[in-house]
CSV table of C-alpha atoms in Angstrom, one decimal:
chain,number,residue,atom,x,y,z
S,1339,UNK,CA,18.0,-11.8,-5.1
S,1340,UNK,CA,18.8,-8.5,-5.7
S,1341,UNK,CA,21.4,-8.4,-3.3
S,1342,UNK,CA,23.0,-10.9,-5.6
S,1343,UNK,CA,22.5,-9.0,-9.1
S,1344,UNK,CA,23.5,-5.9,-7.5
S,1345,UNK,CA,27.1,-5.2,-9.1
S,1346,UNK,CA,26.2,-7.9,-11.9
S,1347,UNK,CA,23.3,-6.9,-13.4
S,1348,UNK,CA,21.7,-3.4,-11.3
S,1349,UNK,CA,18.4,-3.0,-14.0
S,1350,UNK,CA,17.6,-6.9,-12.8
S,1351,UNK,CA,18.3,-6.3,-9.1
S,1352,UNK,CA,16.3,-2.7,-8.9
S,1353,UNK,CA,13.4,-4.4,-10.5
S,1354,UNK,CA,13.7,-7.0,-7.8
S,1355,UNK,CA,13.9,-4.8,-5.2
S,1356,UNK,CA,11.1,-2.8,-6.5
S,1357,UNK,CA,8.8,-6.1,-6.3
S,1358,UNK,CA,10.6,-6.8,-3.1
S,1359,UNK,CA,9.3,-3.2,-1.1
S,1360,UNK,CA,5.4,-3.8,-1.5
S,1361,UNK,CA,5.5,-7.3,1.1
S,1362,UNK,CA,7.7,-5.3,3.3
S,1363,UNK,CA,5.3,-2.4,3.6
S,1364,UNK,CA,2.6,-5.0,3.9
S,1365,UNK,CA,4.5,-6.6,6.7
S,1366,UNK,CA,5.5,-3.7,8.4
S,1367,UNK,CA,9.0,-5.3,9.7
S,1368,UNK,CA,11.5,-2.6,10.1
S,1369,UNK,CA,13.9,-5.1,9.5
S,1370,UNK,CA,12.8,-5.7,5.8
S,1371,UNK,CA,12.7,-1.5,5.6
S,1372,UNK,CA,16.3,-1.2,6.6
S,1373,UNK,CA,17.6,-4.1,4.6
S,1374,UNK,CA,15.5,-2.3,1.8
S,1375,UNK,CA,18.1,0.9,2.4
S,1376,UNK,CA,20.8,-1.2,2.7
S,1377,UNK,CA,20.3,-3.0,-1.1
S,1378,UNK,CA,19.3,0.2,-2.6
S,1379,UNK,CA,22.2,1.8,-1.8
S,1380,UNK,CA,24.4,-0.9,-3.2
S,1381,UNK,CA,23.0,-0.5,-7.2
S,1382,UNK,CA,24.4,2.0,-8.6
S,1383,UNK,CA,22.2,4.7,-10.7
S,1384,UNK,CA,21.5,3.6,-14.4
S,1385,UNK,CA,21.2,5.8,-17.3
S,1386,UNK,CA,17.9,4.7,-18.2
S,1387,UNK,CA,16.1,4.0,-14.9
S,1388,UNK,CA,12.4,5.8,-14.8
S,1389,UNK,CA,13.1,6.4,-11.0
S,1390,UNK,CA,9.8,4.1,-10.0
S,1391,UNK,CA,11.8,1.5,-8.3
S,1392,UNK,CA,13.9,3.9,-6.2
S,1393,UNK,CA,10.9,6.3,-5.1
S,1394,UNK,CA,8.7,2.9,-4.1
S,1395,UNK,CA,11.5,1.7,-2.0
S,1396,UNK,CA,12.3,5.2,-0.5
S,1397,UNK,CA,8.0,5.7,0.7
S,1398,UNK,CA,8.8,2.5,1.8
S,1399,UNK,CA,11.7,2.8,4.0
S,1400,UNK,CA,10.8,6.2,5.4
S,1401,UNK,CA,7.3,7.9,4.1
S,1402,UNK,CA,8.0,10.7,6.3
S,1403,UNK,CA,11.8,11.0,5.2
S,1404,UNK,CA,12.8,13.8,3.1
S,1405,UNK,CA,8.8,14.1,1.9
S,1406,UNK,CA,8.9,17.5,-0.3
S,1407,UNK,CA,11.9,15.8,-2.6
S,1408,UNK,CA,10.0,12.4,-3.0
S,1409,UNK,CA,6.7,14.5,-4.0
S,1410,UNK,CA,9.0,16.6,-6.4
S,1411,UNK,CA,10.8,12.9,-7.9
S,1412,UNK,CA,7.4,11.4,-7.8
S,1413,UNK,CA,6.3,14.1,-10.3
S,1414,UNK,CA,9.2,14.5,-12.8
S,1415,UNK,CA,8.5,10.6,-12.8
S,1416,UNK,CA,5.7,10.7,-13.7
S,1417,UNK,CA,5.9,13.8,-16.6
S,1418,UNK,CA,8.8,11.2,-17.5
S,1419,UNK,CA,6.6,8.3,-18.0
S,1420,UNK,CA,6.3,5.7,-21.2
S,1421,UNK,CA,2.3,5.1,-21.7
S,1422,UNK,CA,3.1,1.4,-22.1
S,1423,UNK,CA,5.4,1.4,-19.0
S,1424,UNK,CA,2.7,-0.5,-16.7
S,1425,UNK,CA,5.6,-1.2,-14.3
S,1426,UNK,CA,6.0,2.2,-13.6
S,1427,UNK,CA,2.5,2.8,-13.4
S,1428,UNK,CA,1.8,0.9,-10.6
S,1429,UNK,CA,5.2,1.6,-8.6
S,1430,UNK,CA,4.5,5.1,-8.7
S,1431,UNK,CA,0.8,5.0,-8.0
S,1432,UNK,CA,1.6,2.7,-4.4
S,1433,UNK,CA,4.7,5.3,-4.0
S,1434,UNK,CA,1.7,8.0,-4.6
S,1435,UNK,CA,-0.3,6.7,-2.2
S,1436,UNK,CA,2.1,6.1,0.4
S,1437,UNK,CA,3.1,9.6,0.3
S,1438,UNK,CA,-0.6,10.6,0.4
S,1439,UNK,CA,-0.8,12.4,-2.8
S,1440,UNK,CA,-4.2,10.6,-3.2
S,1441,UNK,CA,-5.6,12.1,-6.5
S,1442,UNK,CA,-2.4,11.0,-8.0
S,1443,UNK,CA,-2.0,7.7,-7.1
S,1444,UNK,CA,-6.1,6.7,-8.5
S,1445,UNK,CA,-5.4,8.7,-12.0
S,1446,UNK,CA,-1.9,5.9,-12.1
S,1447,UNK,CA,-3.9,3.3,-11.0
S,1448,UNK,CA,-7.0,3.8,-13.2
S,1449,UNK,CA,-4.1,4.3,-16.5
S,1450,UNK,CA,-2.7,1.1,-14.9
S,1451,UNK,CA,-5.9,-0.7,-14.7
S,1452,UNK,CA,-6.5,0.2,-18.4
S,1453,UNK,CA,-3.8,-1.2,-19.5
S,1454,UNK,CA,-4.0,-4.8,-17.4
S,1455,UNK,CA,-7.4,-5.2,-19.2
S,1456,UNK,CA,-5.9,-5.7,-22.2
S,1457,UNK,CA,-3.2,-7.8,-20.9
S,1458,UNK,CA,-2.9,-9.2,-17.7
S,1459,UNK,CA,-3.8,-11.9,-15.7
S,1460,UNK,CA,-6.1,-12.4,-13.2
S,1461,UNK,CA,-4.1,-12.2,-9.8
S,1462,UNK,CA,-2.5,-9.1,-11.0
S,1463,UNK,CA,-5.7,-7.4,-11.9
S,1464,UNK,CA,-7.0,-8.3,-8.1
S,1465,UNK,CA,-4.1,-6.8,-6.6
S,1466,UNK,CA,-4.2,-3.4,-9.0
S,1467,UNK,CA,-8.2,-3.9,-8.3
S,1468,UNK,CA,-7.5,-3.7,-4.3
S,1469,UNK,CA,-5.1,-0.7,-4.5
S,1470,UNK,CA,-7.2,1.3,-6.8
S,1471,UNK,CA,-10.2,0.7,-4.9
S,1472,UNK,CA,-8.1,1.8,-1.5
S,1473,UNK,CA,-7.0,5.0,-2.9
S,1474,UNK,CA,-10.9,5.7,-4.3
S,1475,UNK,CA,-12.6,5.3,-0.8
S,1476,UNK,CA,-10.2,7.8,0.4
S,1477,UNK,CA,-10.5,10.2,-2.4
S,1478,UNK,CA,-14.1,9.8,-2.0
S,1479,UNK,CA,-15.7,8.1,-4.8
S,1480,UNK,CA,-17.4,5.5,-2.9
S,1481,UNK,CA,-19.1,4.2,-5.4
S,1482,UNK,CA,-16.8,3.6,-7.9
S,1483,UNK,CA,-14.2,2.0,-4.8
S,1484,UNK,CA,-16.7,-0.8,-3.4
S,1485,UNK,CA,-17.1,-1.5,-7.5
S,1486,UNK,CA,-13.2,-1.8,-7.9
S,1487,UNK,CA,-13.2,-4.0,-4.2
S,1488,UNK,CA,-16.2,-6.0,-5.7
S,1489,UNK,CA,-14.2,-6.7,-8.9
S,1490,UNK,CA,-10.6,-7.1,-6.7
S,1491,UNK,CA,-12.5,-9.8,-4.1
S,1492,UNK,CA,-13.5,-12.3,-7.2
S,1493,UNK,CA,-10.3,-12.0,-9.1
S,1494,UNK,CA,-8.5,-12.6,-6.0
S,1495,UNK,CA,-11.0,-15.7,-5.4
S,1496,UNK,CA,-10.2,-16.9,-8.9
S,1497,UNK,CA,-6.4,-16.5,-8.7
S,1498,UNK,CA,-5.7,-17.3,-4.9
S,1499,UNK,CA,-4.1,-14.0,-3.9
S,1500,UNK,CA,-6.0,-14.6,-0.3
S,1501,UNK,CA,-3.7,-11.6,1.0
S,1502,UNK,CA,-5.5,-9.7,-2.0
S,1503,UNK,CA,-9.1,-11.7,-0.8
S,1504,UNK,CA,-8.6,-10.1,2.9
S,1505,UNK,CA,-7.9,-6.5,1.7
S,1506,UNK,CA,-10.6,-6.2,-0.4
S,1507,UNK,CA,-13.3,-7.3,2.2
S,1508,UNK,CA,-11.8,-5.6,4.9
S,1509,UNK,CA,-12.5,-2.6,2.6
S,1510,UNK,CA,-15.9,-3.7,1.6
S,1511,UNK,CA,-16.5,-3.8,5.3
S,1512,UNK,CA,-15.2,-0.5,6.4
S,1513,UNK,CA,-17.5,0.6,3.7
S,1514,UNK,CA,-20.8,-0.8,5.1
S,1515,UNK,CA,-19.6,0.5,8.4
S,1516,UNK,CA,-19.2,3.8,7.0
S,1517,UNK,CA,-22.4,3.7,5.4
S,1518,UNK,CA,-24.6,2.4,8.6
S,1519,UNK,CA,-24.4,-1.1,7.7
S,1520,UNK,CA,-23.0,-2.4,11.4
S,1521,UNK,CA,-23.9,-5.9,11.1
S,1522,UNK,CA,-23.0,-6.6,7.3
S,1523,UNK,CA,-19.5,-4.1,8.4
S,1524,UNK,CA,-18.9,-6.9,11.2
S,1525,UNK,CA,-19.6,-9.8,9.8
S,1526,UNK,CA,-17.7,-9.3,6.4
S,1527,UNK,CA,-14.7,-8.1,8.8
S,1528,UNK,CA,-14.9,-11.0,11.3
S,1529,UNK,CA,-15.2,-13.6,8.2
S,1530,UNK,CA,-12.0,-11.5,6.1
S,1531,UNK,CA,-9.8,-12.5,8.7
S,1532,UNK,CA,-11.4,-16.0,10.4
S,1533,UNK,CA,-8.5,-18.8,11.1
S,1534,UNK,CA,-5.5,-16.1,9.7
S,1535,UNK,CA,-2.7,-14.9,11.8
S,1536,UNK,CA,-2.8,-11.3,10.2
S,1537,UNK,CA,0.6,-10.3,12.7
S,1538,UNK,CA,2.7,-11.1,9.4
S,1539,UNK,CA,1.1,-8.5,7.5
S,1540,UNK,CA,0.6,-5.7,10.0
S,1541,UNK,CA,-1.3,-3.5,7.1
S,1542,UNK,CA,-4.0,-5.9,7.5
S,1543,UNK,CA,-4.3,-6.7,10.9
S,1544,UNK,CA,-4.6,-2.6,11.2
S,1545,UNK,CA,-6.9,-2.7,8.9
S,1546,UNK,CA,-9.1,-5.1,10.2
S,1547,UNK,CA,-9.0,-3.1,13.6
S,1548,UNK,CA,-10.2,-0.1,11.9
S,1549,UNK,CA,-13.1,-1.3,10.4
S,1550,UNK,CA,-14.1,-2.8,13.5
S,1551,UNK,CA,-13.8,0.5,15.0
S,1552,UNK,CA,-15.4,2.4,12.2
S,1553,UNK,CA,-18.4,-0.1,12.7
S,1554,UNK,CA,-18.7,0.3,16.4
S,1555,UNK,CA,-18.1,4.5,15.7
S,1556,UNK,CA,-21.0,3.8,13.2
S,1557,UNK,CA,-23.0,2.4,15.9
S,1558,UNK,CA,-22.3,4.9,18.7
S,1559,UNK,CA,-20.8,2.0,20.7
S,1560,UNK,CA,-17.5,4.3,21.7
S,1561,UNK,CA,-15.7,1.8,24.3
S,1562,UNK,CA,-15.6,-0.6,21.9
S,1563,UNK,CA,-14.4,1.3,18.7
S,1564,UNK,CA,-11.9,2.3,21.5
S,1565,UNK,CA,-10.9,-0.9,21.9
S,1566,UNK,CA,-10.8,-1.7,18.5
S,1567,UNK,CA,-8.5,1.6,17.1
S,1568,UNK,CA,-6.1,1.0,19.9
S,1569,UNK,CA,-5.0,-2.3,18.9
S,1570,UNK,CA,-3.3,-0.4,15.9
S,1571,UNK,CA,-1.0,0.7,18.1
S,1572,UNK,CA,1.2,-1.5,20.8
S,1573,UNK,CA,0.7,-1.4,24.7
S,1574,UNK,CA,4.1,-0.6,25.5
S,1575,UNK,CA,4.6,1.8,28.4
S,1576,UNK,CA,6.0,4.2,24.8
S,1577,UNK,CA,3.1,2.6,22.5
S,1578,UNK,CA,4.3,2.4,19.2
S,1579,UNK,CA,2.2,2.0,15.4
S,1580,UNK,CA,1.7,-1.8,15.2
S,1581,UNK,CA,2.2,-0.6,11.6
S,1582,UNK,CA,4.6,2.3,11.4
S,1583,UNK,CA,2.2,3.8,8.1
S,1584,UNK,CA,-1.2,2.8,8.1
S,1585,UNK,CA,-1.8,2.9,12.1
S,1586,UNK,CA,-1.3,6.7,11.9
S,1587,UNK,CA,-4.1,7.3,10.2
S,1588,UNK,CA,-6.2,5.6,13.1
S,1589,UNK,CA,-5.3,8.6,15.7
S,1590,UNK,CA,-8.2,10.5,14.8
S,1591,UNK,CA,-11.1,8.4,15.1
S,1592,UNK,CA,-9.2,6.9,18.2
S,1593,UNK,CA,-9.0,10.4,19.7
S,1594,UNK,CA,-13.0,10.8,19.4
S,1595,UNK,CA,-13.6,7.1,20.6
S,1596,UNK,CA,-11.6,8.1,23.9
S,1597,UNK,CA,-12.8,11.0,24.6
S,1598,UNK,CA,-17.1,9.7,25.2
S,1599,UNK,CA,-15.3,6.2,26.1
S,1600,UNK,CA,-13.6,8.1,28.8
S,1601,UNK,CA,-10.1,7.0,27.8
S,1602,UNK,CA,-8.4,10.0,26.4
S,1603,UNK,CA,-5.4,10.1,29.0
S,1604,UNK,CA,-4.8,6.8,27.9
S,1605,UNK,CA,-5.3,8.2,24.0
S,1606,UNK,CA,-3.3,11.1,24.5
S,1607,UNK,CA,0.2,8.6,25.6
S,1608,UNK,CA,-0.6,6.9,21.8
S,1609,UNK,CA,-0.8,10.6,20.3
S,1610,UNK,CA,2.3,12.4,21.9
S,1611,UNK,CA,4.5,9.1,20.8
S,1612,UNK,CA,2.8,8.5,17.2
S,1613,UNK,CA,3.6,12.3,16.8
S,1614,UNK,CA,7.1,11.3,17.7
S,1615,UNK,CA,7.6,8.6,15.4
S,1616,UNK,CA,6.5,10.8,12.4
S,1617,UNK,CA,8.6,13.7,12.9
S,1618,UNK,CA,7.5,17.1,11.4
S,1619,UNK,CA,7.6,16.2,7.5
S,1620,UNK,CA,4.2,14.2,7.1
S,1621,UNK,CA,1.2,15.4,4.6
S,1622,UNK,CA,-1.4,17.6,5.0
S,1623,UNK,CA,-3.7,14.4,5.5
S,1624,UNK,CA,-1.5,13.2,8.5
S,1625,UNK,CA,-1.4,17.0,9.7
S,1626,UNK,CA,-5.2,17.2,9.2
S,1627,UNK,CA,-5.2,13.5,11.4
S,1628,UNK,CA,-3.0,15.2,13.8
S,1629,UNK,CA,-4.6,18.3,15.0
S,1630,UNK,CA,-7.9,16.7,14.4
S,1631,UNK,CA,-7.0,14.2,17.7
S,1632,UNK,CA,-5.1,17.2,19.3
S,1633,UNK,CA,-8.0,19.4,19.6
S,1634,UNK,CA,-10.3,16.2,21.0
S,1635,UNK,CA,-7.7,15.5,23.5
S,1636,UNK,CA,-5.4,18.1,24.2
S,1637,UNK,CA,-5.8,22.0,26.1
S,1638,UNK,CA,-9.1,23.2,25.5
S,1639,UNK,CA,-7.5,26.6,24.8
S,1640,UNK,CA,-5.4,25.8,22.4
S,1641,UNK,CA,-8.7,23.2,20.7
S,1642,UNK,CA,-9.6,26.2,18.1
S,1643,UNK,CA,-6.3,26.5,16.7
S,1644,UNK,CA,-6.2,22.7,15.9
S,1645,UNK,CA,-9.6,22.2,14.6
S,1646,UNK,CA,-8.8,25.3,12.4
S,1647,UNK,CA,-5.6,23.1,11.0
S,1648,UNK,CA,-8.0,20.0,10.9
S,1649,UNK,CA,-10.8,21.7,8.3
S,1650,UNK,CA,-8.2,23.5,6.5
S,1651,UNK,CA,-9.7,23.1,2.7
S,1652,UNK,CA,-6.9,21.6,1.6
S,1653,UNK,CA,-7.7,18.3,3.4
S,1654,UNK,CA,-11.0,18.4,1.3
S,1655,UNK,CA,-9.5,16.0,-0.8
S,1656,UNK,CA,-10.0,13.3,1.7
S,1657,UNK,CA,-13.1,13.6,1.9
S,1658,UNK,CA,-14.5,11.4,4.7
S,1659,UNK,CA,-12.3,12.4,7.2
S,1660,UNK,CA,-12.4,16.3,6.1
S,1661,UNK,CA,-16.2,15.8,7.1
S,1662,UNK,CA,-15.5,14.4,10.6
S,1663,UNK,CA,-13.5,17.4,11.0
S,1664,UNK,CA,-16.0,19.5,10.5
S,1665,UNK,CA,-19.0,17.6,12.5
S,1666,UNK,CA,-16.2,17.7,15.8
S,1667,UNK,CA,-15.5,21.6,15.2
S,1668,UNK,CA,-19.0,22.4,15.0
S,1669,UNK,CA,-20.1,20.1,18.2
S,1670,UNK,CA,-16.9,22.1,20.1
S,1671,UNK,CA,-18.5,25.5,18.6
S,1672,UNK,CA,-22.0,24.3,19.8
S,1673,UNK,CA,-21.1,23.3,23.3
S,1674,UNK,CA,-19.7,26.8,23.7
S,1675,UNK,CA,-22.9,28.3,22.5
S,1676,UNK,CA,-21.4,29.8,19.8
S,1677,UNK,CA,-24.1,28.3,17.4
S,1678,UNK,CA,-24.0,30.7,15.2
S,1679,UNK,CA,-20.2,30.1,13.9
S,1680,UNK,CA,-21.4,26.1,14.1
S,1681,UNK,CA,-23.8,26.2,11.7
S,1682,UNK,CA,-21.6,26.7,8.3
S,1683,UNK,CA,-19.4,24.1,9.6
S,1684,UNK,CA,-21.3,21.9,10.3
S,1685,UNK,CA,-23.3,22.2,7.4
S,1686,UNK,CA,-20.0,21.5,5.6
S,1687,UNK,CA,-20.0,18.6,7.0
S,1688,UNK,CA,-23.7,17.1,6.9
S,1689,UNK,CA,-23.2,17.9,2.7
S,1690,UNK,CA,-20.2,15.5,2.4
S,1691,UNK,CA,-21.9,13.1,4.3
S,1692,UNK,CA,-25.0,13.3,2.5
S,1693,UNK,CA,-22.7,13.0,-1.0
S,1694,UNK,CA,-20.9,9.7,0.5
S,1695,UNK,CA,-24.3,8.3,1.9
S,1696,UNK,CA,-22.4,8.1,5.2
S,1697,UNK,CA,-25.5,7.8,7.0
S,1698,UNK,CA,-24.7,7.5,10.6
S,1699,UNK,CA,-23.3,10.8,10.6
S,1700,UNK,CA,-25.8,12.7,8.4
S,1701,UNK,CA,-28.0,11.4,11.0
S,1702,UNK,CA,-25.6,12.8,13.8
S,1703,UNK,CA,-24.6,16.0,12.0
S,1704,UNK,CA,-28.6,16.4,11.6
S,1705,UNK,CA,-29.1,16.4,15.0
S,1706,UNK,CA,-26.3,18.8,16.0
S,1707,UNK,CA,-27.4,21.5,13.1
S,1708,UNK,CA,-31.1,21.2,15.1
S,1709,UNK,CA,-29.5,22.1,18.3
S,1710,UNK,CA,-27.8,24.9,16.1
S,1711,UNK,CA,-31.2,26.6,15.3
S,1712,UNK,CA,-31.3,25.0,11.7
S,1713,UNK,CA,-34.3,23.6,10.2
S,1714,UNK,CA,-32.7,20.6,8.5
S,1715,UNK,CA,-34.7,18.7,5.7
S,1716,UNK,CA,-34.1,15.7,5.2
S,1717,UNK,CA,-32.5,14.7,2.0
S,1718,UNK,CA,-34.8,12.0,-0.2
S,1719,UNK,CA,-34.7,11.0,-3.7
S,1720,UNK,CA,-37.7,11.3,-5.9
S,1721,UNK,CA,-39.7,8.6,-6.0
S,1722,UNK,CA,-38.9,7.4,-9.3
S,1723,UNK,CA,-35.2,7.0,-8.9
S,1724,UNK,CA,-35.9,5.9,-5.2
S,1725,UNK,CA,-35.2,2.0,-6.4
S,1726,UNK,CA,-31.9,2.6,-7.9
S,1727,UNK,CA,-28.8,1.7,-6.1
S,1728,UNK,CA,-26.1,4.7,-5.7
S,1729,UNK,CA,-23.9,2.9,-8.5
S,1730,UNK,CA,-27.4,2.7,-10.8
S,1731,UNK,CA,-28.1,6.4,-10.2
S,1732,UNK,CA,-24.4,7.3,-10.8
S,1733,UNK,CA,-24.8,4.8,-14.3
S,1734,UNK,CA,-28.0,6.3,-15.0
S,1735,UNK,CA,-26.8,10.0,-15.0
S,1736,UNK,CA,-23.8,9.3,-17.0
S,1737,UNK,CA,-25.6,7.8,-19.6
S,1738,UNK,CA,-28.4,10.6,-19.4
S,1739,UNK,CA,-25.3,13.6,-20.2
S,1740,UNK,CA,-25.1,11.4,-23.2
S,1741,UNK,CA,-22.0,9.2,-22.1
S,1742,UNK,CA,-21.4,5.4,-24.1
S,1743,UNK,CA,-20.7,2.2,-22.0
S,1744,UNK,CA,-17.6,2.3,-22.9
S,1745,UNK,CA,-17.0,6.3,-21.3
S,1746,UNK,CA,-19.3,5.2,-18.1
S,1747,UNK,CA,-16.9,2.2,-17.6
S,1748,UNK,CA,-13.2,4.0,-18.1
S,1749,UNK,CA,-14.6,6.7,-15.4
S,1750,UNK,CA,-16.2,3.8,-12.8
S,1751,UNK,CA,-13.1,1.1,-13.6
S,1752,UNK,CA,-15.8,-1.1,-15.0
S,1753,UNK,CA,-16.1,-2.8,-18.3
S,1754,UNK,CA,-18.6,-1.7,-21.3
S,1755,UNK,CA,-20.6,-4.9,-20.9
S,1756,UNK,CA,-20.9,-4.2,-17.0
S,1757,UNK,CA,-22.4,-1.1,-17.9
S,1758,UNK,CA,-24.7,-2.4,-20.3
S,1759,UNK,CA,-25.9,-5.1,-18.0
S,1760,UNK,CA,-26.9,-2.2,-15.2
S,1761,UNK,CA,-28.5,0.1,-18.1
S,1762,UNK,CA,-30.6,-3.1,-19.1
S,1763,UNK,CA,-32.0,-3.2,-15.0
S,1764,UNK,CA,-31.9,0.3,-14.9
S,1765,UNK,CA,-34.8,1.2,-17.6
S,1766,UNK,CA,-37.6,-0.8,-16.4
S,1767,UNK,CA,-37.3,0.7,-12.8
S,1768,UNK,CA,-37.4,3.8,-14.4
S,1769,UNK,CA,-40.3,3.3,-16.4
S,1770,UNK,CA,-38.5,3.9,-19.7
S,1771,UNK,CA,-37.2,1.6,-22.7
S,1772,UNK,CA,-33.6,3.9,-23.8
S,1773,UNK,CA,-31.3,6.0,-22.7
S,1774,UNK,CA,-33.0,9.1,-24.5
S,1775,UNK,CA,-35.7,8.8,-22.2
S,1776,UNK,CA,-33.2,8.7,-18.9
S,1777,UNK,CA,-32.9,12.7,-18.6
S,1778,UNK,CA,-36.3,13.2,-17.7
S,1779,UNK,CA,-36.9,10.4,-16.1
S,1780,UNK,CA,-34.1,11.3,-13.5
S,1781,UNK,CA,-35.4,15.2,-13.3
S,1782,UNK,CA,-33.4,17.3,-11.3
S,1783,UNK,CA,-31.3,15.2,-9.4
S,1784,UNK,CA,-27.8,16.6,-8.1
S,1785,UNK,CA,-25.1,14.4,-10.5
S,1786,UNK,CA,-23.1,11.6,-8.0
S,1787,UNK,CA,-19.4,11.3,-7.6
């Protein structure tokens, strides 16, 4: 279709491309990527284009293509943007993510998701629901993500966006893996995906392999997450990315996987071709992914200088995977009995765990910071919040610093009444009847995500 309107009417047929680029990256075809180059180039620029279309198409096509310039379009686009242009909102929050410029893409999203629930229908709000919740589990609000998946997974139910219904579980799974729940992480994956042929949207099929592997990583069961992570890329004799975008982000965890599976020659073939098909311009987060499986695979003497890449603080913005960084370089310190320099990094990494309630590998990063020499405590709630869920506590403090519903819900994507409903549980496992009571009730706690 917008082939068609291309010389006729361009402002139709860039809209319809614009709509046209999110199944493609979903698919992962290279042959809808190309033919989205091809159309693009057809329409010719319009005066009063907001550049959302164009950049969505172009992460598309090629996220790795001429990066710095879509970063630098991506943010006159946004200094450029209507408030009421929910369109553009959304465009530029997937182009945002794509391009790994994570912080971005969940302050478009949440503005966005603002702005659907005054307006929008159901399906819509599922899919916005999915993406935000995506680009909150990597920015490290965990909390707030599995609320947004919750919220995507019943929409999506409701409407019958079952692409939208897969996503959101596969994410709700990856979550309990993440958080030491290997049983609820497989079966939530293993039922997402039960009777679907997933190879016409590669996005999800990857996905669905990685938080397999995440659950078996969770579990210490290494052959198997092996297993798992290297179905995201193909068994050619040059594997390729079944998904040229999200498979990358597997290398990592496949990298550490190999290397206790006994795999890594195997591992290090998938690396030195992924790194291939990326090029040199990818983001820090794909740099960090990079080096990280670099150091676990490559020349031990050249292991320092990739690790130091891997925990560079700018990758603190991913959270979860700046933390793994971190446990790796301090078990590579350790091993060389250089304990001392271990400690601070892997301390770095036990308090990001501890903040994301990524259990398995507070548990692991634990028992490396013992073998350090350090006395580790472990962390424990006091026992009157010790009944509260994580999103309860996070509720519970908001409100205590004085927040309404209505401020709780526009930070956790959730709607005043939501709020209210978790308040009204909240004060009788607390012991108290309001929220002037909730400050001392909580004490001293450190304040959540």
């Amino acid at each position: 279709m917008a082939e068609a309107m291309a010389t006729q009417a361009p402002a139709l047929a860039l809209d319809a491309l614009g709509t046209a680029a999110t199944p493609a990256y979903n698919s992962g075809d290279p042959f809808y990527r190309a033919e989205l180059q091809r159309i693009d180039a057809l329409i010719a620029p319009q005066p009063d284009e907001d550049g959302s279309d164009r950049l969505w198409v172009a992460a598309v096509s090629d996220p790795f293509a001429a990066r710095e310039q879509a970063l630098e379009r991506l943010a006159r686009s946004v200094d450029a943007l209507r408030d009421g242009s929910l369109s553009a909102l959304v465009l530029l929050g997937a182009a945002a993510m794509v391009l790994d410029a994570t912080d971005q893409a969940v302050r478009l999203y949440g503005r966005a998701m603002d702005h659907l629930r005054r307006t929008a229908t159901a399906g819509t709000n599922a899919t916005l629901a999915q993406a935000l919740a995506l680009a909150l589990f990597d920015s490290g609000a965990w909390t707030a993500a599995q609320s947004a998946a919750e919220d995507a997974f019943w929409m999506a139910t409701e409407a019958g966006a079952d692409n939208v219904t897969v996503g959101a579980r596969l994410l709700q799974a990856t979550l309990r893996a993440a958080q030491g729940d290997h049983a609820a992480a497989h079966a939530r994956a293993s039922g997402a995906v039960r009777g679907l042929g997933l190879r016409k949207s590669r996005s999800l099929y990857v996905r669905y392999r990685r938080a397999r592997g995440t659950a078996f990583l969770a579990e210490g069961d290494h052959q198997s997450a092996y297993e798992q992570l290297r179905q995201a890329f193909t068994r050619d004799f040059h594997p390729e990315p079944v998904h040229y975008h999200v498979s990358l982000y597997c290398l990592s965890d496949l990298a550490a996987a190999a290397v206790r599976a006994g795999q890594a020659a195997d591992a290090r073939v998938v690396l030195h071709a992924a790194e291939r098909a990326m090029g040199a311009s990818r983001s820090a987060r794909l740099d960090a992914v990079v080096h990280r499986a670099s150091a676990l695979l490559g020349d031990p003497e050249e292991a320092e200088a990739h690790f130091r890449v891997a925990t560079d603080p700018v990758t603190a913005r991913w959270p979860f995977e700046h933390a793994l960084a971190h446990l790796n370089f301090g078990e590579w310190l350790r091993r060389r009995r250089r304990s001392v320099e271990a400690r601070p990094v892997l301390g770095t990494a036990l308090e990001i765990f501890e903040r994301l309630d990524a259990r398995p590998w507070v548990e692991r990063t634990a028992a490396e910071l013992r073998a350090a020499g350090v006395a580790v405590v472990p962390a424990a709630a006091p026992e009157a919040v010790s009944g509260l869920t994580p999103q309860e506590l996070q509720i519970a403090r908001l409100a205590a610093e004085g927040l309404t519903n209505r401020d709780i819900g526009a930070r956790l994507y959730l709607s005043p009444r939501t709020i209210g409903f978790h308040l009204h549980k909240i004060f009788p496992k607390l012991g108290v009847t309001g929220r002037a009571q909730l400050r001392n009730a909580l004490g001293d706690l450190p304040r959540p995500d």
